[in-house]
Amino acid sequence: MPANTTASSGSTGTAGGGTGKKKGRRARLLVIVLVLALVAGIGYGTYWSVSTVRASYPQTRGTAQLAGLDSNVEVKRDGNGIPQIYADSDADLFRAQGFVQAQDRFWEMDVRRHMTAGRLSEMFGSGQVETDSFLRTLGWRKVAQEEYDHVLSAETKKNLQSYADGVNAYLKGRDGKDISVEYAALGFTNDYKPTEWTPVDSVAWLKAMAWDLRGNMQDEIDRSLMTSRLDSKQIQDLYPPYPYDKHKPIVSEGAISPVTGKYDPKATPSGGVGSSTAQGATQGLNTQLGALSDTLDEIPALLGPNGTGIGSNSWVVSGKYTTTDKPLLANDPHLAPQLPSLWYQMGLHCRTVSATCKYDAAGYTFSGMPGVIIGHNQDVAWGFTNLGADVTDLFLEKVSGDGYQYDGRVKPFTTREETIKVAGGSDRHITVRETNNGPLVSDRSSELEKVGQKAPVTNAAPDRADGYAVALKWTALEPGKSMDAVFELNRAKDFTSFRAAAEHFEVPSQNLIYADTKGHIGYQAPGKIPVRKSGDGTMPSPGWSSAYGWKKDPIPFDELPYEYDPKRGYIVTANQAVIDEDKYPYLLTKDWGYGTRSQRISDLIESKIKGGGKISTDDMQKMQMDNTSEIAALLVPELMKINISDKDIREAQKLLEGWDYTQEADSAAAAYFNAVWRNILKLGFGDKLPKEMRVKGECLNVPPASSSGPVDEQDKLVRECGQRAPDSAQPDGGDRWYQVVANLMDKPDSDWWKSPRSRKDPATENRDELFARAMEDARWELTAKLGKDITTWNWGRLHQLTLKNQTLGKEGPGLLQRALNRGPWDLGGGEAAVNATGWNAAGGYEVVWVPSMRMVVNVGDWDKSRWINLTGASGHAFSAHYTDQTDKWVNGELLDWSFGTNAVAGSTTDTLTLKP
């Protein structure tokens, strides 16, 4: 037993009590499988006992010593292993949080901190050097250190240190194999030893969160890439304006007051300038930007593929329209499926809330970071969705020698040297160069050394010579106070203190919804959002001119939109536009989600209210599982009008007759329609995009980029193969593409509906011909995947979720992957549905993002709230709580969420007392 924990009689090393015999037998079998996998998959003839695998399981009963505590702390776990911590001081509370999270999730925490610091090579060897080099160039860890040293409050730093002390108390005296079985596996190839946790390790995690929610950077790259194949009008077709006429923005009441200069929910809009900012002089960038896109694909997307698909749902309904007479609040962030889940459910309770012990909150936390991220306290509840503000810009930079051009002069780079330590290899050294716009991300790619060789720029641009470098300007690369905001949200008592906390939540910019026990509901758009001197952030800008770039100060917080008790009685945020750009003077972004999910949620709420009913907790839960496809409602009536003579294709077409557009896992109609949709996108748009945006390895015969000849002149065609990862290729099929197609439906002869002939098919000349060909291609695609008998088809067989253990579950030996990973599960839902089990239409039907958790908060009657996690509390692969919530998550079930002292006592199965 490690020196820092001393178990009393009655303690246990199991993952937790209260599990049945069936789970116990299954766990024993899985442990044996892991032992065999480690021996057979990794080799060395080593015999691993079951006790070796179990060595890392946490102690959950009895007593244990935790150095540094002032008094006893209780850790109460329920039947799902979810802990509730009770302490008498803030320091004890966060020290215990660190200890408990390290018990369950330290491997995940350790990998994450190495990623954010650009140190993955220290754990996994030379294969991670390029990723580390890019992350060192961004400098996440450097900025986190600056935040901790110079920006964060003394109280926040104290809490971070207490958390780190708790983590380190757990690590003390433990070898890697005693912490997690992954360390034991890693030990065969690497002598890596976990080191102490630091407060900055926690702060740096916010940078990873900000990176994956960074806004429109990929869209900016993609628009630039399109210039090699498409003209400006065609690019505009693929990025249509937000449909304010059919999809409501979040905020529909209020404006910046001409009297106070602040945002006022009761003010009347007088017109905005957000839509009229001038486009930058740089109208495009050559296809070598694809190298930057490839680099981005290699960076671990901890939260999911970036773009319009990633986001979340949240909504809150006033007590006026609920069965509880108090607000109900729902939230389900859409992020990458991970094992373990990104989220860690937990309660943090001061036995008595006082000046020295300020917290009584519960909800979803991040392993490796103190506090509650999403949840509620005694007085208020809150939820997050991604606002999607444009907080990144790419700048073309003319470099020469040791500097870069700016306003006709050469300015010296800011440089720093970075050493990357490599497990099993020699150190690597890189030089990071920065301009006044940010780090040169093009330095991390040999192709990008010559980026911009063909970029169309104005005559005022400097001579391109060997091309332009590319710099990244990003608000998260400036020190901020988001860590302060986490603790302030946890302590908020009313809307005033909630907004005060939101002011410090600078990156990533999130939609914050709110409800309190007095019956109020609200919304706040926070974040450090830049004000551009020129341009709208949709294309790379000229870095050599002071006419571009950002103004010194971002949008003032007092001028950001918010709502408080709006007349309509509810607030919905699902990554749609925050406010009509014609009614707001600042540009937030040009690349919103297109509002499909948000409008569906609003419609469901409105239908209940207008029908005279009231919304219950069950109703909120049911809404989260809504599978309706908006694009199916648009296209199916047109698809059914098409005369199909082939009996096999007609048989498939008939599946759509009478279909209600819901995408249940057992639906054959959903399977066929989504295959038709995928093929419509491929024929109409995907085959016309440049290779840098198409799926890696998929090849086409296309006209040369410089050719203006007709596409059917075979002598002019060249062979081009796609270069992008399947889960980030285009067209991805999200609701931007819904809008693209909707805009073209009344243009049946548009060039977009023309596709070249193939070996077996003639060219299509109009919309209906392309639809007919898509229906045919879909029929035979599903025949290959699901069989010729359409009675056996269903959406879930195509649309599967496999949970992969981070790192070794993706890149370890095959047997080890099979031992650590779980699934597949057949899912319903789909792209841009409320139940947003996202898939990329260019890449296939596999689930690539999910509602990573779901919660419905019963405000004021907290113990009637409900929650679920994607996986389970434990990161230990053979714990009973590794994936014990997943089946319920798949079925749309929620667990009871205990908060009050009596409710927690009633649901507790294991109690561990931590002693000084």
JSON list of N, CA, C and O in Angstrom, two decimals, residues 533-570:
[
{"chain": "A", "resi": 533, "resn": "LYS", "atom": "N", "xyz": [-10.03, 45.56, -37.86]},
{"chain": "A", "resi": 533, "resn": "LYS", "atom": "CA", "xyz": [-9.86, 46.85, -38.52]},
{"chain": "A", "resi": 533, "resn": "LYS", "atom": "C", "xyz": [-10.49, 46.84, -39.90]},
{"chain": "A", "resi": 533, "resn": "LYS", "atom": "O", "xyz": [-11.03, 47.84, -40.37]},
{"chain": "A", "resi": 534, "resn": "SER", "atom": "N", "xyz": [-10.38, 45.68, -40.58]},
{"chain": "A", "resi": 534, "resn": "SER", "atom": "CA", "xyz": [-10.94, 45.53, -41.92]},
{"chain": "A", "resi": 534, "resn": "SER", "atom": "C", "xyz": [-11.13, 44.05, -42.18]},
{"chain": "A", "resi": 534, "resn": "SER", "atom": "O", "xyz": [-10.48, 43.21, -41.57]},
{"chain": "A", "resi": 535, "resn": "GLY", "atom": "N", "xyz": [-12.03, 43.73, -43.09]},
{"chain": "A", "resi": 535, "resn": "GLY", "atom": "CA", "xyz": [-12.29, 42.34, -43.41]},
{"chain": "A", "resi": 535, "resn": "GLY", "atom": "C", "xyz": [-13.31, 41.72, -42.46]},
{"chain": "A", "resi": 535, "resn": "GLY", "atom": "O", "xyz": [-13.68, 42.32, -41.44]},
{"chain": "A", "resi": 536, "resn": "ASP", "atom": "N", "xyz": [-13.75, 40.52, -42.82]},
{"chain": "A", "resi": 536, "resn": "ASP", "atom": "CA", "xyz": [-14.77, 39.86, -42.00]},
{"chain": "A", "resi": 536, "resn": "ASP", "atom": "C", "xyz": [-14.31, 38.50, -41.49]},
{"chain": "A", "resi": 536, "resn": "ASP", "atom": "O", "xyz": [-15.11, 37.72, -41.00]},
{"chain": "A", "resi": 537, "resn": "GLY", "atom": "N", "xyz": [-13.03, 38.19, -41.60]},
{"chain": "A", "resi": 537, "resn": "GLY", "atom": "CA", "xyz": [-12.51, 36.96, -41.03]},
{"chain": "A", "resi": 537, "resn": "GLY", "atom": "C", "xyz": [-12.80, 35.70, -41.81]},
{"chain": "A", "resi": 537, "resn": "GLY", "atom": "O", "xyz": [-12.52, 34.60, -41.34]},
{"chain": "A", "resi": 538, "resn": "THR", "atom": "N", "xyz": [-13.34, 35.84, -43.02]},
{"chain": "A", "resi": 538, "resn": "THR", "atom": "CA", "xyz": [-13.68, 34.64, -43.78]},
{"chain": "A", "resi": 538, "resn": "THR", "atom": "C", "xyz": [-12.55, 34.16, -44.67]},
{"chain": "A", "resi": 538, "resn": "THR", "atom": "O", "xyz": [-12.59, 33.04, -45.16]},
{"chain": "A", "resi": 539, "resn": "MET", "atom": "N", "xyz": [-11.56, 35.03, -44.91]},
{"chain": "A", "resi": 539, "resn": "MET", "atom": "CA", "xyz": [-10.41, 34.67, -45.73]},
{"chain": "A", "resi": 539, "resn": "MET", "atom": "C", "xyz": [-9.13, 35.16, -45.04]},
{"chain": "A", "resi": 539, "resn": "MET", "atom": "O", "xyz": [-9.17, 36.11, -44.24]},
{"chain": "A", "resi": 540, "resn": "PRO", "atom": "N", "xyz": [-7.97, 34.54, -45.33]},
{"chain": "A", "resi": 540, "resn": "PRO", "atom": "CA", "xyz": [-6.72, 35.07, -44.78]},
{"chain": "A", "resi": 540, "resn": "PRO", "atom": "C", "xyz": [-6.51, 36.52, -45.18]},
{"chain": "A", "resi": 540, "resn": "PRO", "atom": "O", "xyz": [-6.87, 36.95, -46.27]},
{"chain": "A", "resi": 541, "resn": "SER", "atom": "N", "xyz": [-5.92, 37.28, -44.27]},
{"chain": "A", "resi": 541, "resn": "SER", "atom": "CA", "xyz": [-5.73, 38.72, -44.46]},
{"chain": "A", "resi": 541, "resn": "SER", "atom": "C", "xyz": [-4.26, 39.04, -44.71]},
{"chain": "A", "resi": 541, "resn": "SER", "atom": "O", "xyz": [-3.37, 38.27, -44.35]},
{"chain": "A", "resi": 542, "resn": "PRO", "atom": "N", "xyz": [-3.97, 40.19, -45.31]},
{"chain": "A", "resi": 542, "resn": "PRO", "atom": "CA", "xyz": [-2.58, 40.62, -45.53]},
{"chain": "A", "resi": 542, "resn": "PRO", "atom": "C", "xyz": [-1.92, 41.03, -44.22]},
{"chain": "A", "resi": 542, "resn": "PRO", "atom": "O", "xyz": [-2.33, 42.01, -43.59]},
{"chain": "A", "resi": 543, "resn": "GLY", "atom": "N", "xyz": [-0.91, 40.29, -43.80]},
{"chain": "A", "resi": 543, "resn": "GLY", "atom": "CA", "xyz": [-0.23, 40.63, -42.57]},
{"chain": "A", "resi": 543, "resn": "GLY", "atom": "C", "xyz": [0.72, 41.79, -42.68]},
{"chain": "A", "resi": 543, "resn": "GLY", "atom": "O", "xyz": [1.22, 42.30, -41.68]},
{"chain": "A", "resi": 544, "resn": "TRP", "atom": "N", "xyz": [0.99, 42.22, -43.91]},
{"chain": "A", "resi": 544, "resn": "TRP", "atom": "CA", "xyz": [2.00, 43.27, -44.13]},
{"chain": "A", "resi": 544, "resn": "TRP", "atom": "C", "xyz": [1.42, 44.68, -44.04]},
{"chain": "A", "resi": 544, "resn": "TRP", "atom": "O", "xyz": [2.14, 45.64, -44.22]},
{"chain": "A", "resi": 545, "resn": "SER", "atom": "N", "xyz": [0.14, 44.79, -43.76]},
{"chain": "A", "resi": 545, "resn": "SER", "atom": "CA", "xyz": [-0.49, 46.11, -43.74]},
{"chain": "A", "resi": 545, "resn": "SER", "atom": "C", "xyz": [-1.18, 46.37, -42.41]},
{"chain": "A", "resi": 545, "resn": "SER", "atom": "O", "xyz": [-1.95, 45.55, -41.92]},
{"chain": "A", "resi": 546, "resn": "SER", "atom": "N", "xyz": [-0.95, 47.54, -41.83]},
{"chain": "A", "resi": 546, "resn": "SER", "atom": "CA", "xyz": [-1.61, 47.93, -40.57]},
{"chain": "A", "resi": 546, "resn": "SER", "atom": "C", "xyz": [-3.08, 48.22, -40.77]},
{"chain": "A", "resi": 546, "resn": "SER", "atom": "O", "xyz": [-3.81, 48.42, -39.79]},
{"chain": "A", "resi": 547, "resn": "ALA", "atom": "N", "xyz": [-3.55, 48.23, -42.02]},
{"chain": "A", "resi": 547, "resn": "ALA", "atom": "CA", "xyz": [-4.97, 48.43, -42.27]},
{"chain": "A", "resi": 547, "resn": "ALA", "atom": "C", "xyz": [-5.78, 47.20, -41.87]},
{"chain": "A", "resi": 547, "resn": "ALA", "atom": "O", "xyz": [-7.00, 47.26, -41.75]},
{"chain": "A", "resi": 548, "resn": "TYR", "atom": "N", "xyz": [-5.07, 46.07, -41.66]},
{"chain": "A", "resi": 548, "resn": "TYR", "atom": "CA", "xyz": [-5.74, 44.85, -41.25]},
{"chain": "A", "resi": 548, "resn": "TYR", "atom": "C", "xyz": [-5.38, 44.53, -39.80]},
{"chain": "A", "resi": 548, "resn": "TYR", "atom": "O", "xyz": [-4.89, 45.38, -39.07]},
{"chain": "A", "resi": 549, "resn": "GLY", "atom": "N", "xyz": [-5.65, 43.34, -39.37]},
{"chain": "A", "resi": 549, "resn": "GLY", "atom": "CA", "xyz": [-5.42, 43.00, -37.98]},
{"chain": "A", "resi": 549, "resn": "GLY", "atom": "C", "xyz": [-6.61, 43.36, -37.12]},
{"chain": "A", "resi": 549, "resn": "GLY", "atom": "O", "xyz": [-7.71, 43.66, -37.60]},
{"chain": "A", "resi": 550, "resn": "TRP", "atom": "N", "xyz": [-6.39, 43.35, -35.80]},
{"chain": "A", "resi": 550, "resn": "TRP", "atom": "CA", "xyz": [-7.45, 43.59, -34.83]},
{"chain": "A", "resi": 550, "resn": "TRP", "atom": "C", "xyz": [-7.21, 44.90, -34.10]},
{"chain": "A", "resi": 550, "resn": "TRP", "atom": "O", "xyz": [-6.08, 45.31, -33.88]},
{"chain": "A", "resi": 551, "resn": "LYS", "atom": "N", "xyz": [-8.30, 45.53, -33.71]},
{"chain": "A", "resi": 551, "resn": "LYS", "atom": "CA", "xyz": [-8.18, 46.69, -32.85]},
{"chain": "A", "resi": 551, "resn": "LYS", "atom": "C", "xyz": [-7.69, 46.24, -31.47]},
{"chain": "A", "resi": 551, "resn": "LYS", "atom": "O", "xyz": [-7.78, 45.07, -31.11]},
{"chain": "A", "resi": 552, "resn": "LYS", "atom": "N", "xyz": [-7.21, 47.20, -30.70]},
{"chain": "A", "resi": 552, "resn": "LYS", "atom": "CA", "xyz": [-6.57, 46.87, -29.42]},
{"chain": "A", "resi": 552, "resn": "LYS", "atom": "C", "xyz": [-7.53, 46.15, -28.49]},
{"chain": "A", "resi": 552, "resn": "LYS", "atom": "O", "xyz": [-7.16, 45.18, -27.82]},
{"chain": "A", "resi": 553, "resn": "ASP", "atom": "N", "xyz": [-8.76, 46.63, -28.40]},
{"chain": "A", "resi": 553, "resn": "ASP", "atom": "CA", "xyz": [-9.70, 46.08, -27.44]},
{"chain": "A", "resi": 553, "resn": "ASP", "atom": "C", "xyz": [-10.76, 45.22, -28.12]},
{"chain": "A", "resi": 553, "resn": "ASP", "atom": "O", "xyz": [-11.26, 45.57, -29.20]},
{"chain": "A", "resi": 554, "resn": "PRO", "atom": "N", "xyz": [-11.15, 44.11, -27.51]},
{"chain": "A", "resi": 554, "resn": "PRO", "atom": "CA", "xyz": [-12.23, 43.29, -28.06]},
{"chain": "A", "resi": 554, "resn": "PRO", "atom": "C", "xyz": [-13.59, 43.97, -27.82]},
{"chain": "A", "resi": 554, "resn": "PRO", "atom": "O", "xyz": [-13.66, 45.07, -27.24]},
{"chain": "A", "resi": 555, "resn": "ILE", "atom": "N", "xyz": [-14.67, 43.31, -28.24]},
{"chain": "A", "resi": 555, "resn": "ILE", "atom": "CA", "xyz": [-16.01, 43.84, -27.97]},
{"chain": "A", "resi": 555, "resn": "ILE", "atom": "C", "xyz": [-16.19, 43.98, -26.46]},
{"chain": "A", "resi": 555, "resn": "ILE", "atom": "O", "xyz": [-15.95, 43.01, -25.72]},
{"chain": "A", "resi": 556, "resn": "PRO", "atom": "N", "xyz": [-16.57, 45.13, -25.96]},
{"chain": "A", "resi": 556, "resn": "PRO", "atom": "CA", "xyz": [-16.75, 45.29, -24.52]},
{"chain": "A", "resi": 556, "resn": "PRO", "atom": "C", "xyz": [-17.82, 44.33, -23.99]},
{"chain": "A", "resi": 556, "resn": "PRO", "atom": "O", "xyz": [-18.85, 44.10, -24.64]},
{"chain": "A", "resi": 557, "resn": "PHE", "atom": "N", "xyz": [-17.57, 43.76, -22.83]},
{"chain": "A", "resi": 557, "resn": "PHE", "atom": "CA", "xyz": [-18.53, 42.81, -22.27]},
{"chain": "A", "resi": 557, "resn": "PHE", "atom": "C", "xyz": [-19.91, 43.42, -22.12]},
{"chain": "A", "resi": 557, "resn": "PHE", "atom": "O", "xyz": [-20.92, 42.76, -22.38]},
{"chain": "A", "resi": 558, "resn": "ASP", "atom": "N", "xyz": [-19.97, 44.68, -21.72]},
{"chain": "A", "resi": 558, "resn": "ASP", "atom": "CA", "xyz": [-21.27, 45.34, -21.51]},
{"chain": "A", "resi": 558, "resn": "ASP", "atom": "C", "xyz": [-22.06, 45.49, -22.79]},
{"chain": "A", "resi": 558, "resn": "ASP", "atom": "O", "xyz": [-23.25, 45.81, -22.75]},
{"chain": "A", "resi": 559, "resn": "GLU", "atom": "N", "xyz": [-21.41, 45.28, -23.94]},
{"chain": "A", "resi": 559, "resn": "GLU", "atom": "CA", "xyz": [-22.10, 45.42, -25.21]},
{"chain": "A", "resi": 559, "resn": "GLU", "atom": "C", "xyz": [-22.40, 44.07, -25.87]},
{"chain": "A", "resi": 559, "resn": "GLU", "atom": "O", "xyz": [-22.92, 44.01, -26.98]},
{"chain": "A", "resi": 560, "resn": "LEU", "atom": "N", "xyz": [-22.07, 42.97, -25.17]},
{"chain": "A", "resi": 560, "resn": "LEU", "atom": "CA", "xyz": [-22.40, 41.64, -25.68]},
{"chain": "A", "resi": 560, "resn": "LEU", "atom": "C", "xyz": [-23.85, 41.30, -25.36]},
{"chain": "A", "resi": 560, "resn": "LEU", "atom": "O", "xyz": [-24.37, 41.68, -24.31]},
{"chain": "A", "resi": 561, "resn": "PRO", "atom": "N", "xyz": [-24.53, 40.59, -26.24]},
{"chain": "A", "resi": 561, "resn": "PRO", "atom": "CA", "xyz": [-25.96, 40.32, -26.06]},
{"chain": "A", "resi": 561, "resn": "PRO", "atom": "C", "xyz": [-26.26, 39.45, -24.83]},
{"chain": "A", "resi": 561, "resn": "PRO", "atom": "O", "xyz": [-25.49, 38.55, -24.49]},
{"chain": "A", "resi": 562, "resn": "TYR", "atom": "N", "xyz": [-27.37, 39.77, -24.18]},
{"chain": "A", "resi": 562, "resn": "TYR", "atom": "CA", "xyz": [-27.87, 38.91, -23.11]},
{"chain": "A", "resi": 562, "resn": "TYR", "atom": "C", "xyz": [-29.38, 39.07, -23.02]},
{"chain": "A", "resi": 562, "resn": "TYR", "atom": "O", "xyz": [-29.96, 40.01, -23.57]},
{"chain": "A", "resi": 563, "resn": "GLU", "atom": "N", "xyz": [-30.03, 38.14, -22.34]},
{"chain": "A", "resi": 563, "resn": "GLU", "atom": "CA", "xyz": [-31.47, 38.20, -22.09]},
{"chain": "A", "resi": 563, "resn": "GLU", "atom": "C", "xyz": [-31.76, 37.82, -20.65]},
{"chain": "A", "resi": 563, "resn": "GLU", "atom": "O", "xyz": [-31.03, 37.01, -20.06]},
{"chain": "A", "resi": 564, "resn": "TYR", "atom": "N", "xyz": [-32.82, 38.39, -20.12]},
{"chain": "A", "resi": 564, "resn": "TYR", "atom": "CA", "xyz": [-33.25, 38.09, -18.75]},
{"chain": "A", "resi": 564, "resn": "TYR", "atom": "C", "xyz": [-34.77, 38.03, -18.74]},
{"chain": "A", "resi": 564, "resn": "TYR", "atom": "O", "xyz": [-35.44, 39.02, -19.06]},
{"chain": "A", "resi": 565, "resn": "ASP", "atom": "N", "xyz": [-35.30, 36.87, -18.44]},
{"chain": "A", "resi": 565, "resn": "ASP", "atom": "CA", "xyz": [-36.76, 36.67, -18.42]},
{"chain": "A", "resi": 565, "resn": "ASP", "atom": "C", "xyz": [-37.44, 37.20, -19.69]},
{"chain": "A", "resi": 565, "resn": "ASP", "atom": "O", "xyz": [-38.34, 38.05, -19.63]},
{"chain": "A", "resi": 566, "resn": "PRO", "atom": "N", "xyz": [-37.05, 36.70, -20.86]},
{"chain": "A", "resi": 566, "resn": "PRO", "atom": "CA", "xyz": [-37.69, 37.17, -22.09]},
{"chain": "A", "resi": 566, "resn": "PRO", "atom": "C", "xyz": [-39.19, 36.83, -22.10]},
{"chain": "A", "resi": 566, "resn": "PRO", "atom": "O", "xyz": [-39.63, 35.86, -21.49]},
{"chain": "A", "resi": 567, "resn": "LYS", "atom": "N", "xyz": [-39.95, 37.66, -22.82]},
{"chain": "A", "resi": 567, "resn": "LYS", "atom": "CA", "xyz": [-41.41, 37.51, -22.83]},
{"chain": "A", "resi": 567, "resn": "LYS", "atom": "C", "xyz": [-41.86, 36.14, -23.32]},
{"chain": "A", "resi": 567, "resn": "LYS", "atom": "O", "xyz": [-42.88, 35.62, -22.86]},
{"chain": "A", "resi": 568, "resn": "ARG", "atom": "N", "xyz": [-41.11, 35.54, -24.24]},
{"chain": "A", "resi": 568, "resn": "ARG", "atom": "CA", "xyz": [-41.55, 34.27, -24.82]},
{"chain": "A", "resi": 568, "resn": "ARG", "atom": "C", "xyz": [-41.49, 33.13, -23.80]},
{"chain": "A", "resi": 568, "resn": "ARG", "atom": "O", "xyz": [-42.08, 32.07, -23.99]},
{"chain": "A", "resi": 569, "resn": "GLY", "atom": "N", "xyz": [-40.72, 33.31, -22.72]},
{"chain": "A", "resi": 569, "resn": "GLY", "atom": "CA", "xyz": [-40.71, 32.34, -21.63]},
{"chain": "A", "resi": 569, "resn": "GLY", "atom": "C", "xyz": [-39.74, 31.19, -21.78]},
{"chain": "A", "resi": 569, "resn": "GLY", "atom": "O", "xyz": [-39.76, 30.26, -20.97]},
{"chain": "A", "resi": 570, "resn": "TYR", "atom": "N", "xyz": [-38.86, 31.25, -22.75]},
{"chain": "A", "resi": 570, "resn": "TYR", "atom": "CA", "xyz": [-37.85, 30.20, -22.90]},
{"chain": "A", "resi": 570, "resn": "TYR", "atom": "C", "xyz": [-36.67, 30.76, -23.69]},
{"chain": "A", "resi": 570, "resn": "TYR", "atom": "O", "xyz": [-36.79, 31.78, -24.39]}
]
